[in-house]
């Protein structure tokens, strides 16, 4: 079945450093979503990418969708302590029924002030 | 607009018992999905309901079941609980657009501990 792999599993950075998490799918995706889960909280939607090669920015966050629509990345510039949490990608495959989102296992980001 | 509401928030059960969890989606959302979250496995998809019909199911044993009512509220049931069922169960609703699109709005979750 479809798998979505996400790396790294953990990332510890000094405040001000950059951070990137990568997501790879075993199949072509129709779209990919990114979520952030703060410690003790629930996942919160960040963005959805649909087009091949799409790049979207939200302030210090940059999201990319690969040309083949099999991979994606989230890059945070100059991390802040408020960026702490686990970042999940979630891919939707083509075809079949209405489908469901398959989540990666997440990258847990810690930021040292 | 009220968010996704899950009850109960915390519960403790013993092996062999059964449990029912409830989820009230955001008003107007007809799609409700359930996920199991554990530290080792991340978020694993259980099932999705849309207009009272289960239209997707994850790779979980038959002990896990669910249903959706005409008001879009959903319940999931786990029978014959095992220790490994201890997890955070998250419900998410979606304002369904074209097939498969639309962000998920998650509830706070129901944290189940099986002793």
PDB file of C-alpha atoms in Angstrom:
ATOM      1  CA  UNK A   1       0.000   0.000   0.000  1.00  0.00           C
ATOM      2  CA  UNK A   2       0.920   3.622  -0.186  1.00  0.00           C
ATOM      3  CA  UNK A   3       3.622   4.752   2.212  1.00  0.00           C
ATOM      4  CA  UNK A   4       4.768   8.215   3.143  1.00  0.00           C
ATOM      5  CA  UNK A   5       8.237   8.404   4.643  1.00  0.00           C
ATOM      6  CA  UNK A   6       9.366  11.446   6.536  1.00  0.00           C
ATOM      7  CA  UNK A   7      12.858  12.368   7.676  1.00  0.00           C
ATOM      8  CA  UNK A   8      14.451  13.182   9.981  1.00  0.00           C
ATOM      9  CA  UNK A   9      12.485  11.779  12.899  1.00  0.00           C
ATOM     10  CA  UNK A  10      13.976  14.331  15.294  1.00  0.00           C
ATOM     11  CA  UNK A  11      15.775  17.615  14.810  1.00  0.00           C
ATOM     12  CA  UNK A  12      17.376  19.732  17.509  1.00  0.00           C
ATOM     13  CA  UNK A  13      18.417  23.225  16.481  1.00  0.00           C
ATOM     14  CA  UNK A  14      19.677  26.386  18.082  1.00  0.00           C
ATOM     15  CA  UNK A  15      17.277  29.277  17.840  1.00  0.00           C
ATOM     16  CA  UNK A  16      18.025  31.166  14.644  1.00  0.00           C
ATOM     17  CA  UNK A  17      19.189  28.106  12.707  1.00  0.00           C
ATOM     18  CA  UNK A  18      17.271  26.780   9.730  1.00  0.00           C
ATOM     19  CA  UNK A  19      15.278  23.547   9.710  1.00  0.00           C
ATOM     20  CA  UNK A  20      14.096  21.255   6.915  1.00  0.00           C
ATOM     21  CA  UNK A  21      11.934  18.156   6.955  1.00  0.00           C
ATOM     22  CA  UNK A  22      11.489  15.895   3.934  1.00  0.00           C
ATOM     23  CA  UNK A  23       8.625  13.731   2.852  1.00  0.00           C
ATOM     24  CA  UNK A  24       8.754  10.932   0.246  1.00  0.00           C
ATOM     25  CA  UNK A  25       5.933   8.842  -1.149  1.00  0.00           C
ATOM     26  CA  UNK A  26       6.121   5.431  -2.770  1.00  0.00           C
ATOM     27  CA  UNK A  27       3.409   6.524  -5.215  1.00  0.00           C
ATOM     28  CA  UNK A  28       2.484   9.684  -7.085  1.00  0.00           C
ATOM     29  CA  UNK A  29       0.363  11.971  -4.982  1.00  0.00           C
ATOM     30  CA  UNK A  30      -2.578  14.070  -6.055  1.00  0.00           C
ATOM     31  CA  UNK A  31      -1.794  16.533  -3.303  1.00  0.00           C
ATOM     32  CA  UNK A  32       0.133  16.837  -0.081  1.00  0.00           C
ATOM     33  CA  UNK A  33      -0.729  18.612   3.117  1.00  0.00           C
ATOM     34  CA  UNK A  34       1.396  19.725   6.042  1.00  0.00           C
ATOM     35  CA  UNK A  35       0.328  19.858   9.672  1.00  0.00           C
ATOM     36  CA  UNK A  36       1.936  21.057  12.882  1.00  0.00           C
ATOM     37  CA  UNK A  37       1.260  19.523  16.274  1.00  0.00           C
ATOM     38  CA  UNK A  38       2.424  21.424  19.328  1.00  0.00           C
ATOM     39  CA  UNK A  39       3.373  19.381  22.400  1.00  0.00           C
ATOM     40  CA  UNK A  40       0.172  18.184  24.059  1.00  0.00           C
ATOM     41  CA  UNK A  41      -1.933  19.534  21.219  1.00  0.00           C
ATOM     42  CA  UNK A  42      -3.607  18.255  18.096  1.00  0.00           C
ATOM     43  CA  UNK A  43      -2.462  18.547  14.473  1.00  0.00           C
ATOM     44  CA  UNK A  44      -3.235  21.872  12.850  1.00  0.00           C
ATOM     45  CA  UNK A  45      -3.321  22.357   9.099  1.00  0.00           C
ATOM     46  CA  UNK A  46      -0.565  24.495   7.627  1.00  0.00           C
ATOM     47  CA  UNK A  47      -0.882  24.211   3.855  1.00  0.00           C
ATOM     48  CA  UNK A  48      -1.882  22.095   0.879  1.00  0.00           C
ATOM     49  CA  UNK A  49       0.186  21.694  -2.294  1.00  0.00           C
ATOM     50  CA  UNK A  50      -1.429  20.410  -5.460  1.00  0.00           C
ATOM     51  CA  UNK A  51       0.644  21.330  -8.504  1.00  0.00           C
ATOM     52  CA  UNK A  52       3.857  19.700  -9.664  1.00  0.00           C
ATOM     53  CA  UNK A  53       6.840  21.825  -8.619  1.00  0.00           C
ATOM     54  CA  UNK A  54       4.673  24.107  -6.500  1.00  0.00           C
ATOM     55  CA  UNK A  55       6.369  26.358  -3.952  1.00  0.00           C
ATOM     56  CA  UNK A  56       4.416  28.230  -1.294  1.00  0.00           C
ATOM     57  CA  UNK A  57       5.636  30.507   1.461  1.00  0.00           C
ATOM     58  CA  UNK A  58       4.155  31.449   4.799  1.00  0.00           C
ATOM     59  CA  UNK A  59       6.407  33.996   6.468  1.00  0.00           C
ATOM     60  CA  UNK A  60       9.487  31.966   7.481  1.00  0.00           C
ATOM     61  CA  UNK A  61       8.059  28.667   6.200  1.00  0.00           C
ATOM     62  CA  UNK A  62       8.645  27.468   2.633  1.00  0.00           C
ATOM     63  CA  UNK A  63       6.821  24.426   1.273  1.00  0.00           C
ATOM     64  CA  UNK A  64       7.772  22.605  -1.927  1.00  0.00           C
ATOM     65  CA  UNK A  65       6.119  19.850  -3.937  1.00  0.00           C
ATOM     66  CA  UNK A  66       8.389  17.852  -6.189  1.00  0.00           C
ATOM     67  CA  UNK A  67       8.140  17.786  -9.959  1.00  0.00           C
ATOM     68  CA  UNK A  68       7.151  14.125  -9.905  1.00  0.00           C
ATOM     69  CA  UNK A  69       4.655  14.757  -7.078  1.00  0.00           C
ATOM     70  CA  UNK A  70       6.322  12.090  -4.977  1.00  0.00           C
ATOM     71  CA  UNK A  71       8.206  14.263  -2.539  1.00  0.00           C
ATOM     72  CA  UNK A  72       7.800  17.431  -0.559  1.00  0.00           C
ATOM     73  CA  UNK A  73       9.735  19.538   1.898  1.00  0.00           C
ATOM     74  CA  UNK A  74       9.119  22.107   4.579  1.00  0.00           C
ATOM     75  CA  UNK A  75      11.882  24.584   5.327  1.00  0.00           C
ATOM     76  CA  UNK A  76      11.841  26.987   8.251  1.00  0.00           C
ATOM     77  CA  UNK A  77      14.239  29.913   8.140  1.00  0.00           C
ATOM     78  CA  UNK A  78      15.683  31.268  11.388  1.00  0.00           C
ATOM     79  CA  UNK A  79      13.772  29.045  13.779  1.00  0.00           C
ATOM     80  CA  UNK A  80      12.118  30.476  16.871  1.00  0.00           C
ATOM     81  CA  UNK A  81      11.020  28.755  20.069  1.00  0.00           C
ATOM     82  CA  UNK A  82       7.429  29.056  18.853  1.00  0.00           C
ATOM     83  CA  UNK A  83       8.295  26.649  16.018  1.00  0.00           C
ATOM     84  CA  UNK A  84       8.646  23.766  18.492  1.00  0.00           C
ATOM     85  CA  UNK A  85       6.402  20.830  17.678  1.00  0.00           C
ATOM     86  CA  UNK A  86       6.010  17.887  15.356  1.00  0.00           C
ATOM     87  CA  UNK A  87       5.560  18.534  11.652  1.00  0.00           C
ATOM     88  CA  UNK A  88       3.623  15.989   9.632  1.00  0.00           C
ATOM     89  CA  UNK A  89       3.204  15.639   5.921  1.00  0.00           C
ATOM     90  CA  UNK A  90       0.116  13.846   4.652  1.00  0.00           C
ATOM     91  CA  UNK A  91      -0.269  12.600   1.114  1.00  0.00           C
ATOM     92  CA  UNK A  92      -3.351  11.874  -0.896  1.00  0.00           C
ATOM     93  CA  UNK A  93      -3.034   9.295  -3.666  1.00  0.00           C
ATOM     94  CA  UNK A  94      -4.754   9.380  -6.996  1.00  0.00           C
ATOM     95  CA  UNK A  95      -7.680   7.292  -8.055  1.00  0.00           C
ATOM     96  CA  UNK A  96      -9.719   4.722  -6.229  1.00  0.00           C
ATOM     97  CA  UNK A  97     -12.379   6.008  -3.920  1.00  0.00           C
ATOM     98  CA  UNK A  98     -12.374   9.481  -2.477  1.00  0.00           C
ATOM     99  CA  UNK A  99      -9.201   8.459  -0.778  1.00  0.00           C
ATOM    100  CA  UNK A 100      -7.669   9.261   2.525  1.00  0.00           C
ATOM    101  CA  UNK A 101      -4.658  11.106   3.755  1.00  0.00           C
ATOM    102  CA  UNK A 102      -1.657   8.968   4.638  1.00  0.00           C
ATOM    103  CA  UNK A 103       0.481  10.667   7.243  1.00  0.00           C
ATOM    104  CA  UNK A 104       4.227  10.485   7.582  1.00  0.00           C
ATOM    105  CA  UNK A 105       5.509   9.714  11.071  1.00  0.00           C
ATOM    106  CA  UNK A 106       6.479  13.320  11.581  1.00  0.00           C
ATOM    107  CA  UNK A 107       9.596  15.278  12.414  1.00  0.00           C
ATOM    108  CA  UNK A 108       9.830  16.465  15.987  1.00  0.00           C
ATOM    109  CA  UNK A 109      11.546  19.835  16.164  1.00  0.00           C
ATOM    110  CA  UNK A 110      13.074  21.188  19.328  1.00  0.00           C
ATOM    111  CA  UNK A 111      14.577  24.662  19.461  1.00  0.00           C
ATOM    112  CA  UNK A 112      17.146  25.672  22.050  1.00  0.00           C
ATOM    113  CA  UNK A 113      16.926  29.341  22.986  1.00  0.00           C
TER     114      UNK A 113
ATOM    115  CA  UNK B   1     -18.020  28.294  14.740  1.00  0.00           C
ATOM    116  CA  UNK B   2     -17.337  25.526  17.233  1.00  0.00           C
ATOM    117  CA  UNK B   3     -14.447  23.195  16.489  1.00  0.00           C
ATOM    118  CA  UNK B   4     -14.359  19.430  16.457  1.00  0.00           C
ATOM    119  CA  UNK B   5     -15.426  18.059  19.833  1.00  0.00           C
ATOM    120  CA  UNK B   6     -14.316  14.688  21.120  1.00  0.00           C
ATOM    121  CA  UNK B   7     -15.512  12.934  24.238  1.00  0.00           C
ATOM    122  CA  UNK B   8     -14.313  11.645  26.555  1.00  0.00           C
ATOM    123  CA  UNK B   9     -10.919  13.338  26.662  1.00  0.00           C
ATOM    124  CA  UNK B  10      -9.325  10.716  28.878  1.00  0.00           C
ATOM    125  CA  UNK B  11     -10.322   7.218  29.830  1.00  0.00           C
ATOM    126  CA  UNK B  12      -8.802   4.158  31.411  1.00  0.00           C
ATOM    127  CA  UNK B  13      -9.961   0.657  30.589  1.00  0.00           C
ATOM    128  CA  UNK B  14      -8.743  -2.844  31.288  1.00  0.00           C
ATOM    129  CA  UNK B  15      -7.900  -5.550  28.795  1.00  0.00           C
ATOM    130  CA  UNK B  16     -10.921  -7.257  27.331  1.00  0.00           C
ATOM    131  CA  UNK B  17     -13.273  -4.337  27.863  1.00  0.00           C
ATOM    132  CA  UNK B  18     -14.743  -2.281  25.087  1.00  0.00           C
ATOM    133  CA  UNK B  19     -14.820   1.473  24.578  1.00  0.00           C
ATOM    134  CA  UNK B  20     -16.875   3.939  22.564  1.00  0.00           C
ATOM    135  CA  UNK B  21     -15.511   7.333  21.585  1.00  0.00           C
ATOM    136  CA  UNK B  22     -17.574  10.187  20.247  1.00  0.00           C
ATOM    137  CA  UNK B  23     -16.832  12.963  17.792  1.00  0.00           C
ATOM    138  CA  UNK B  24     -18.922  15.971  16.821  1.00  0.00           C
ATOM    139  CA  UNK B  25     -17.596  17.565  13.633  1.00  0.00           C
ATOM    140  CA  UNK B  26     -17.638  21.211  12.700  1.00  0.00           C
ATOM    141  CA  UNK B  27     -21.118  22.246  11.658  1.00  0.00           C
ATOM    142  CA  UNK B  28     -21.614  21.581   7.965  1.00  0.00           C
ATOM    143  CA  UNK B  29     -18.766  19.094   7.660  1.00  0.00           C
ATOM    144  CA  UNK B  30     -20.011  15.730   6.464  1.00  0.00           C
ATOM    145  CA  UNK B  31     -16.671  13.915   6.336  1.00  0.00           C
ATOM    146  CA  UNK B  32     -15.308  12.508   9.583  1.00  0.00           C
ATOM    147  CA  UNK B  33     -12.050  10.573   9.820  1.00  0.00           C
ATOM    148  CA  UNK B  34     -10.507   8.754  12.743  1.00  0.00           C
ATOM    149  CA  UNK B  35      -6.800   8.363  13.420  1.00  0.00           C
ATOM    150  CA  UNK B  36      -4.815   6.488  16.039  1.00  0.00           C
ATOM    151  CA  UNK B  37      -1.705   8.268  17.269  1.00  0.00           C
ATOM    152  CA  UNK B  38       1.045   6.472  19.138  1.00  0.00           C
ATOM    153  CA  UNK B  39       4.629   7.598  19.775  1.00  0.00           C
ATOM    154  CA  UNK B  40       6.117   4.864  17.644  1.00  0.00           C
ATOM    155  CA  UNK B  41       3.694   4.755  14.727  1.00  0.00           C
ATOM    156  CA  UNK B  42       2.604   8.345  14.305  1.00  0.00           C
ATOM    157  CA  UNK B  43      -0.848   9.009  12.909  1.00  0.00           C
ATOM    158  CA  UNK B  44      -2.497   5.918  11.495  1.00  0.00           C
ATOM    159  CA  UNK B  45      -5.729   6.119   9.549  1.00  0.00           C
ATOM    160  CA  UNK B  46      -8.625   4.093  10.940  1.00  0.00           C
ATOM    161  CA  UNK B  47     -11.618   4.996   8.762  1.00  0.00           C
ATOM    162  CA  UNK B  48     -13.523   7.794   7.144  1.00  0.00           C
ATOM    163  CA  UNK B  49     -17.254   8.358   7.090  1.00  0.00           C
ATOM    164  CA  UNK B  50     -19.193  10.559   4.747  1.00  0.00           C
ATOM    165  CA  UNK B  51     -22.958  10.960   4.881  1.00  0.00           C
ATOM    166  CA  UNK B  52     -23.325   7.972   7.216  1.00  0.00           C
ATOM    167  CA  UNK B  53     -21.321   5.670   4.918  1.00  0.00           C
ATOM    168  CA  UNK B  54     -17.859   4.307   5.560  1.00  0.00           C
ATOM    169  CA  UNK B  55     -15.966   5.095   2.405  1.00  0.00           C
ATOM    170  CA  UNK B  56     -12.392   4.344   3.452  1.00  0.00           C
ATOM    171  CA  UNK B  57     -10.862   1.987   5.944  1.00  0.00           C
ATOM    172  CA  UNK B  58      -7.338   1.629   7.218  1.00  0.00           C
ATOM    173  CA  UNK B  59      -5.465  -1.508   8.081  1.00  0.00           C
ATOM    174  CA  UNK B  60      -6.874  -2.202  11.532  1.00  0.00           C
ATOM    175  CA  UNK B  61      -8.507  -5.392  12.843  1.00  0.00           C
ATOM    176  CA  UNK B  62     -12.239  -5.818  12.968  1.00  0.00           C
ATOM    177  CA  UNK B  63     -12.241  -4.947  16.673  1.00  0.00           C
ATOM    178  CA  UNK B  64     -12.165  -1.345  15.517  1.00  0.00           C
ATOM    179  CA  UNK B  65     -15.452  -0.134  14.125  1.00  0.00           C
ATOM    180  CA  UNK B  66     -17.286   3.084  13.652  1.00  0.00           C
ATOM    181  CA  UNK B  67     -20.446   4.700  12.493  1.00  0.00           C
ATOM    182  CA  UNK B  68     -21.815   8.060  11.579  1.00  0.00           C
ATOM    183  CA  UNK B  69     -25.212   9.472  12.335  1.00  0.00           C
ATOM    184  CA  UNK B  70     -27.482  11.621  10.202  1.00  0.00           C
ATOM    185  CA  UNK B  71     -26.252  14.752  12.004  1.00  0.00           C
ATOM    186  CA  UNK B  72     -22.663  13.813  10.998  1.00  0.00           C
ATOM    187  CA  UNK B  73     -21.653  12.960  14.555  1.00  0.00           C
ATOM    188  CA  UNK B  74     -19.487   9.879  14.615  1.00  0.00           C
ATOM    189  CA  UNK B  75     -18.574   7.191  17.080  1.00  0.00           C
ATOM    190  CA  UNK B  76     -15.829   4.642  17.057  1.00  0.00           C
ATOM    191  CA  UNK B  77     -15.819   1.479  19.074  1.00  0.00           C
ATOM    192  CA  UNK B  78     -12.981  -0.770  20.081  1.00  0.00           C
ATOM    193  CA  UNK B  79     -13.932  -4.178  21.444  1.00  0.00           C
ATOM    194  CA  UNK B  80     -11.831  -6.659  23.402  1.00  0.00           C
ATOM    195  CA  UNK B  81      -9.236  -4.049  24.278  1.00  0.00           C
ATOM    196  CA  UNK B  82      -5.567  -4.941  24.187  1.00  0.00           C
ATOM    197  CA  UNK B  83      -2.645  -3.179  25.835  1.00  0.00           C
ATOM    198  CA  UNK B  84      -1.460  -2.039  22.413  1.00  0.00           C
ATOM    199  CA  UNK B  85      -4.670  -0.095  21.890  1.00  0.00           C
ATOM    200  CA  UNK B  86      -3.439   2.542  24.329  1.00  0.00           C
ATOM    201  CA  UNK B  87      -3.179   5.655  22.204  1.00  0.00           C
ATOM    202  CA  UNK B  88      -4.530   9.074  21.410  1.00  0.00           C
ATOM    203  CA  UNK B  89      -7.551   8.711  19.124  1.00  0.00           C
ATOM    204  CA  UNK B  90      -8.046  11.726  16.946  1.00  0.00           C
ATOM    205  CA  UNK B  91     -11.136  12.638  15.033  1.00  0.00           C
ATOM    206  CA  UNK B  92     -10.980  15.049  12.136  1.00  0.00           C
ATOM    207  CA  UNK B  93     -13.692  16.613  10.049  1.00  0.00           C
ATOM    208  CA  UNK B  94     -13.421  18.056   6.594  1.00  0.00           C
ATOM    209  CA  UNK B  95     -15.485  20.341   4.442  1.00  0.00           C
ATOM    210  CA  UNK B  96     -15.326  18.027   1.478  1.00  0.00           C
ATOM    211  CA  UNK B  97     -14.353  19.666  -1.749  1.00  0.00           C
ATOM    212  CA  UNK B  98     -13.303  17.760  -4.878  1.00  0.00           C
ATOM    213  CA  UNK B  99     -12.513  14.194  -3.952  1.00  0.00           C
ATOM    214  CA  UNK B 100      -9.776  14.044  -1.401  1.00  0.00           C
ATOM    215  CA  UNK B 101      -9.031  17.725  -0.993  1.00  0.00           C
ATOM    216  CA  UNK B 102      -9.749  19.969   1.917  1.00  0.00           C
ATOM    217  CA  UNK B 103      -7.903  20.447   5.151  1.00  0.00           C
ATOM    218  CA  UNK B 104      -8.613  18.275   8.143  1.00  0.00           C
ATOM    219  CA  UNK B 105      -9.775  19.937  11.329  1.00  0.00           C
ATOM    220  CA  UNK B 106      -8.728  17.805  14.285  1.00  0.00           C
ATOM    221  CA  UNK B 107     -10.312  17.518  17.680  1.00  0.00           C
ATOM    222  CA  UNK B 108      -8.293  17.464  20.888  1.00  0.00           C
ATOM    223  CA  UNK B 109      -8.419  13.678  20.927  1.00  0.00           C
ATOM    224  CA  UNK B 110      -9.443  10.968  23.344  1.00  0.00           C
ATOM    225  CA  UNK B 111      -6.528   9.504  25.243  1.00  0.00           C
ATOM    226  CA  UNK B 112      -7.177   5.843  25.968  1.00  0.00           C
ATOM    227  CA  UNK B 113      -5.094   3.897  28.448  1.00  0.00           C
ATOM    228  CA  UNK B 114      -5.550   0.140  28.606  1.00  0.00           C
ATOM    229  CA  UNK B 115      -4.305  -1.579  31.746  1.00  0.00           C
TER     230      UNK B 115
END
